């Protein structure tokens, strides 16, 4: 009996140990499951927080453009970097065309880019990284016919593809539409996914061509104070009155006499033929035009903000672009919104630029990177705002979280100071 009792007690001990191990395993499994559920819940909440911060940031941008539309240069980095909002913070980044590895913050003037709906094929071809095939295909995509541009593509080139679609034959609605164009790739439009250790000499090689294009630039033919401009070719009496009111009666008569009866190519041609000084032209350039005064003008490039690549694409030679960039900073500070300084720098070479350039933008984009407070989630949104109406409004919104966080945020101490890492 003692031996049987010992055997029974041993069996009970073994069973007890098995049960104990089973319970311990169950507890560990349940604990792990609970931890996973908690992490999932925290991540889900962080995603919602980041989304809410991004939406709030959109309203922040609208408020900035409502209150500081004409004085954006007065804003500082802290207005755009790690701005606390709700359960997180946001940063607004913009391209740094001079050095993509260095951070740049704030709103992007869309008028610093080429408009896909007005740029001609010669301008497109002058952009770095552009091919003849792609330039021609852009023209063919937006024109109203099915006639092939040299090296371009019309519906016949797309119907034979796996997706089988036609050329749009209408204006671009957004820059992302370029991905439908023959010759365009994701790497060319947005830059290759990883250029670490790769030597790049031009902006597009790292960031792609997207930042050189816009589809939204449009401005009314009016001066900064809202006055409708006067056409120098069809409203000669009114033009003389502008010259008289802004300069003098004697100079108005002299300028009009020197211009003569031949139509001016643009306001720069009018000024040059009239022998106007830089100071005189500064006083009147915003009140004069060479196109119909009721027209809304599409696609003029803001010479005060455009990068070198876009200025070259307008047909300005490299030496003159250098001269413009050397002068621009001081002119923008002293007389923001003016393009008269281009006349002073280029003289007769400014003729014909009046149809291509403006001195101020009316559409802005914001690349918003919102981060939850705990750093678990981020949301990246790109919006375009039109300030031409009385109240600024968002005309385009796209979630670009799938493009990842801008690399400059991970390398900048300023931007990573508050929850800036995932």
XYZ file of C-alpha atoms in Angstrom:
422
model
C 0.000 0.000 0.000
C 2.712 2.537 0.769
C 4.244 1.904 -2.622
C 0.848 2.326 -4.306
C 0.221 5.560 -2.376
C 3.610 6.890 -3.424
C 2.851 5.990 -7.016
C -0.540 7.743 -6.834
C 1.021 10.811 -5.297
C 3.633 10.884 -8.088
C 0.919 10.643 -10.732
C -1.027 13.474 -9.128
C 2.116 15.590 -9.036
C 2.755 15.006 -12.727
C -0.851 15.814 -13.633
C -0.719 18.922 -11.446
C 2.482 20.061 -13.134
C 0.983 19.499 -16.623
C -2.099 21.484 -15.653
C 0.082 24.211 -14.163
C 2.194 24.452 -17.316
C -0.952 24.488 -19.451
C -2.449 27.298 -17.381
C 0.804 29.232 -17.491
C 0.931 28.836 -21.295
C -2.678 29.952 -21.561
C -1.987 33.003 -19.405
C 1.042 33.893 -21.507
C -0.970 33.467 -24.724
C -3.817 35.576 -23.404
C -1.365 38.192 -22.191
C 0.337 38.318 -25.566
C -3.020 38.519 -27.333
C -4.049 41.348 -25.026
C -0.795 43.188 -25.746
C -1.346 42.779 -29.498
C -4.930 44.027 -29.153
C -3.730 47.006 -27.120
C -1.043 47.810 -29.700
C -3.569 47.530 -32.530
C -5.985 49.772 -30.676
C -3.221 52.296 -29.952
C -2.114 52.272 -33.590
C -5.688 52.675 -34.764
C -6.210 55.593 -32.409
C -2.896 57.143 -33.507
C -3.992 56.864 -37.147
C -7.248 58.654 -36.324
C -5.308 61.303 -34.398
C -2.951 61.888 -37.327
C -5.892 62.112 -39.706
C -7.601 64.671 -37.461
C -4.409 66.715 -37.224
C -4.088 66.709 -41.025
C -7.659 67.956 -41.413
C -7.051 70.646 -38.843
C -3.869 71.651 -40.647
C -5.901 72.260 -43.813
C -7.991 74.818 -41.927
C -4.791 76.339 -40.534
C -3.494 76.859 -44.093
C -6.782 78.441 -45.157
C -6.561 80.818 -42.191
C -2.973 81.776 -43.098
C -3.975 82.575 -46.682
C -6.964 84.559 -45.465
C -4.928 86.707 -43.069
C -1.452 86.785 -44.646
C -2.073 86.322 -48.367
C 0.029 89.343 -49.290
C 2.643 88.971 -46.562
C 3.572 85.286 -46.525
C 7.261 86.192 -46.442
C 6.709 87.623 -42.950
C 5.969 84.145 -41.573
C 8.778 82.197 -39.905
C 9.726 78.522 -39.568
C 7.815 78.068 -36.320
C 4.616 78.879 -38.232
C 5.112 75.728 -40.302
C 7.267 73.302 -38.300
C 5.924 71.093 -35.487
C 2.800 73.178 -35.039
C 0.904 71.541 -32.126
C -2.691 70.656 -32.870
C -5.049 68.318 -31.021
C -3.423 64.963 -30.305
C -0.319 65.632 -32.397
C 1.483 68.174 -34.533
C 2.085 68.947 -38.187
C 4.806 70.306 -40.445
C 4.362 71.867 -43.878
C 7.258 71.154 -46.229
C 8.009 72.521 -49.675
C 10.588 71.758 -52.377
C 14.093 73.117 -52.039
C 15.139 73.266 -55.680
C 18.674 74.365 -54.824
C 19.390 71.446 -52.483
C 16.764 68.781 -51.926
C 18.727 67.401 -48.958
C 18.119 70.612 -46.997
C 14.709 71.226 -45.427
C 12.425 73.983 -46.615
C 9.164 74.879 -44.914
C 6.027 76.760 -45.884
C 3.513 77.098 -48.687
C 4.454 76.553 -52.319
C 3.527 79.160 -54.904
C 1.982 77.146 -57.742
C 2.831 79.978 -60.149
C 6.494 79.110 -59.766
C 5.813 76.072 -61.977
C 4.922 75.394 -65.606
C 1.205 74.996 -66.204
C 0.496 71.718 -68.009
C -2.436 73.336 -69.799
C -0.576 76.304 -71.277
C 3.103 75.341 -71.640
C 4.099 74.827 -75.261
C 6.212 71.955 -76.532
C 9.411 74.028 -76.685
C 9.050 74.990 -73.021
C 8.373 71.396 -72.015
C 11.424 70.169 -73.899
C 13.673 72.590 -72.028
C 12.885 71.048 -68.637
C 15.648 68.757 -67.333
C 14.886 65.065 -67.710
C 12.207 65.719 -70.332
C 12.134 63.616 -73.503
C 10.691 64.561 -76.899
C 8.259 61.657 -76.580
C 6.951 62.847 -73.230
C 6.717 66.517 -74.282
C 4.773 65.602 -77.406
C 2.516 63.230 -75.478
C 1.623 65.975 -72.969
C 0.539 68.256 -75.821
C -1.444 65.448 -77.492
C -3.153 64.497 -74.235
C -4.626 67.966 -73.734
C -5.274 69.168 -77.308
C -8.729 68.687 -78.818
C -7.751 66.595 -81.834
C -6.321 63.193 -82.642
C -3.459 64.561 -84.748
C -0.073 63.360 -83.561
C 2.483 65.880 -82.376
C 6.065 64.945 -83.267
C 6.998 61.938 -81.091
C 3.712 62.299 -79.199
C 0.793 59.928 -78.543
C -2.916 59.991 -79.273
C -5.728 57.525 -78.566
C -4.310 54.905 -80.942
C -1.252 54.587 -78.725
C -3.320 53.942 -75.600
C -6.169 51.759 -76.876
C -3.730 48.943 -77.547
C -2.496 48.828 -73.954
C -3.760 46.420 -71.284
C -6.046 49.084 -69.772
C -7.198 50.395 -73.161
C -8.129 54.078 -72.797
C -8.277 57.134 -75.048
C -6.263 60.355 -74.965
C -8.193 62.848 -72.885
C -8.169 65.694 -75.450
C -8.983 68.149 -72.674
C -7.137 70.051 -69.967
C -5.196 68.329 -67.214
C -7.048 68.346 -63.903
C -4.050 67.464 -61.749
C -0.347 66.708 -62.045
C -0.890 63.022 -61.166
C -2.692 62.678 -64.507
C 0.756 62.632 -66.093
C 1.029 58.985 -65.055
C -1.391 58.205 -67.906
C 0.942 59.771 -70.467
C 3.110 57.711 -72.784
C 6.749 57.936 -71.708
C 6.030 58.834 -68.064
C 7.080 56.568 -65.197
C 6.720 56.793 -61.442
C 10.457 57.245 -60.997
C 10.547 60.083 -63.535
C 7.552 61.875 -62.053
C 8.293 61.443 -58.341
C 11.943 60.407 -58.266
C 13.438 56.956 -57.655
C 12.586 55.335 -54.299
C 16.153 55.418 -53.017
C 19.020 57.658 -54.098
C 21.161 57.093 -51.005
C 24.790 56.936 -52.056
C 23.890 57.916 -55.618
C 25.450 61.116 -56.960
C 22.710 63.416 -58.300
C 23.433 66.787 -59.843
C 19.932 68.029 -60.612
C 16.755 68.301 -58.561
C 14.651 66.067 -60.806
C 17.094 63.170 -60.417
C 16.156 62.954 -56.745
C 12.599 64.332 -56.573
C 11.299 63.822 -60.116
C 9.509 66.241 -62.432
C 6.277 66.658 -60.441
C 7.411 69.805 -58.632
C 7.983 71.589 -61.948
C 4.331 71.244 -62.996
C 0.959 72.625 -61.979
C -2.549 72.530 -63.419
C -4.152 75.296 -61.368
C -2.530 78.689 -62.049
C -5.071 81.271 -63.165
C -5.248 84.994 -62.457
C -7.591 87.855 -63.203
C -6.326 90.636 -65.444
C -6.290 93.190 -62.656
C -3.747 95.157 -60.639
C -2.954 94.319 -57.022
C -5.442 96.948 -55.828
C -8.223 95.365 -57.898
C -8.158 97.965 -60.675
C -8.830 96.428 -64.084
C -5.814 96.806 -66.302
C -5.747 98.869 -69.487
C -4.872 97.308 -72.844
C -1.967 99.276 -74.350
C -3.014 98.334 -77.895
C -6.778 98.793 -77.870
C -7.234 101.418 -75.143
C -4.724 104.078 -76.079
C -6.650 106.957 -74.481
C -6.942 105.065 -71.204
C -3.260 104.058 -71.427
C -2.256 107.690 -71.765
C -4.388 108.550 -68.736
C -2.576 105.886 -66.658
C 0.785 107.323 -67.715
C -0.371 110.851 -66.928
C -1.776 109.929 -63.501
C 1.182 107.808 -62.436
C 4.054 109.731 -64.064
C 3.249 113.112 -65.689
C 1.353 114.681 -68.580
C 4.528 115.568 -70.463
C 6.046 112.103 -70.179
C 2.736 110.465 -71.102
C 2.674 112.387 -74.394
C 6.330 111.621 -75.091
C 6.004 107.902 -74.355
C 2.876 107.478 -76.479
C 4.534 109.331 -79.350
C 7.612 107.099 -79.235
C 5.555 103.903 -79.080
C 3.734 104.871 -82.274
C 0.769 103.092 -83.811
C 2.214 99.586 -84.196
C 0.796 97.155 -81.606
C 3.107 96.340 -78.708
C 4.036 92.702 -78.266
C 3.616 93.045 -74.503
C 4.005 95.617 -71.735
C 7.795 95.212 -71.778
C 7.821 95.994 -75.502
C 5.593 99.020 -74.817
C 7.996 100.269 -72.135
C 11.110 99.691 -74.231
C 9.722 101.362 -77.341
C 8.429 104.248 -75.258
C 11.847 104.800 -73.675
C 10.510 104.409 -70.161
C 12.941 104.359 -67.261
C 12.857 101.587 -64.684
C 11.374 103.923 -62.073
C 8.628 104.968 -64.491
C 7.803 101.434 -65.496
C 7.589 100.408 -61.840
C 4.808 102.918 -61.359
C 2.605 101.694 -64.219
C 3.441 98.072 -65.083
C 0.728 96.560 -62.893
C -1.943 98.723 -64.539
C -1.115 97.840 -68.152
C -1.733 94.689 -70.196
C -1.465 93.434 -73.759
C -4.427 91.011 -73.651
C -8.168 91.475 -73.318
C -8.854 93.190 -70.022
C -11.753 90.854 -69.249
C -9.651 87.728 -69.741
C -8.518 85.426 -66.970
C -4.899 84.546 -67.658
C -3.758 80.943 -67.347
C -0.279 79.683 -66.608
C 1.921 82.749 -66.188
C 5.037 81.940 -64.179
C 5.864 83.988 -61.094
C 9.323 85.351 -61.859
C 9.743 86.213 -58.174
C 9.536 82.582 -57.009
C 10.246 80.288 -59.987
C 13.316 78.017 -59.808
C 16.114 78.204 -62.354
C 14.812 75.204 -64.313
C 11.438 76.837 -64.951
C 12.958 80.189 -65.946
C 15.200 78.406 -68.448
C 12.145 76.552 -69.789
C 10.553 79.932 -70.594
C 13.328 80.435 -73.131
C 15.525 82.760 -71.060
C 19.176 81.895 -71.681
C 21.367 80.761 -68.796
C 23.353 84.012 -68.534
C 20.187 86.078 -68.235
C 18.723 83.631 -65.725
C 21.868 84.109 -63.641
C 21.376 87.880 -63.830
C 17.742 87.604 -62.777
C 18.482 85.329 -59.827
C 21.290 87.610 -58.656
C 18.891 90.561 -58.546
C 15.695 88.849 -57.455
C 16.103 88.588 -53.682
C 16.641 92.300 -53.114
C 13.804 93.251 -55.476
C 11.305 90.899 -53.878
C 12.102 92.357 -50.462
C 11.802 95.972 -51.587
C 8.884 95.665 -54.019
C 7.044 92.349 -53.609
C 4.651 91.449 -56.392
C 6.424 93.511 -59.043
C 7.974 92.214 -62.264
C 9.248 95.620 -63.419
C 12.756 94.766 -62.232
C 12.994 92.193 -65.042
C 12.775 95.108 -67.490
C 15.634 96.836 -65.695
C 17.830 93.711 -65.786
C 17.136 92.479 -69.308
C 16.213 95.695 -71.171
C 15.230 94.758 -74.763
C 15.597 91.051 -73.949
C 12.571 91.356 -71.669
C 10.339 91.877 -74.719
C 7.823 89.005 -75.086
C 8.290 87.890 -71.462
C 5.261 89.921 -70.437
C 2.997 87.212 -71.840
C 4.794 84.530 -69.845
C 5.516 85.955 -66.394
C 3.676 87.484 -63.484
C 4.860 89.079 -60.258
C 2.579 87.297 -57.806
C 0.791 84.010 -57.400
C -2.805 83.343 -56.466
C -2.717 79.575 -56.011
C -0.681 77.823 -53.323
C -0.059 74.224 -52.369
C 0.691 72.737 -48.976
C 2.438 69.424 -48.362
C 1.178 68.618 -44.864
C 2.835 65.931 -42.732
C 0.747 65.274 -39.611
C 2.084 63.123 -36.772
C 0.238 61.668 -33.794
C 1.463 62.722 -30.367
C 2.897 59.295 -29.545
C 4.671 59.095 -32.902
C 2.927 55.853 -33.866
C 1.277 57.204 -37.028
C 1.569 59.938 -39.611
C -0.608 61.270 -42.406
C 0.614 63.157 -45.456
C -1.828 65.311 -47.408
C -1.289 67.632 -50.366
C -3.787 70.418 -50.992
C -3.987 73.268 -53.490
C -5.708 76.494 -52.464
C -7.034 79.181 -54.789
C -6.922 82.625 -53.188
C -8.349 84.474 -56.196
C -11.915 84.302 -54.787
C -12.810 86.529 -51.863
C -12.421 83.567 -49.525
C -9.563 81.120 -50.192
C -10.820 77.634 -51.046
C -9.301 74.201 -51.478
C -9.517 73.150 -55.135
C -7.536 69.920 -54.845
C -6.819 67.422 -52.077
C -4.878 64.163 -52.246
C -3.686 61.699 -49.623
C -0.029 61.001 -50.399
C 0.817 59.037 -47.249
C 1.923 56.180 -49.484
C 4.861 58.298 -50.659
C 6.279 58.176 -47.145
C 7.618 60.922 -44.952
C 9.863 63.472 -46.668
C 13.451 62.483 -45.983
C 14.286 65.971 -44.719
C 12.010 65.416 -41.700
C 14.104 62.497 -40.517
C 17.368 64.405 -40.938
C 16.322 67.749 -39.469
C 16.635 68.242 -35.671
C 14.026 70.993 -35.866
C 11.411 68.819 -37.536
C 12.007 65.759 -35.355
C 11.920 67.635 -32.076
C 8.279 66.753 -31.385
C 7.094 63.293 -32.364
C 8.746 63.513 -35.724
C 9.723 59.875 -36.002
C 7.574 56.862 -36.591
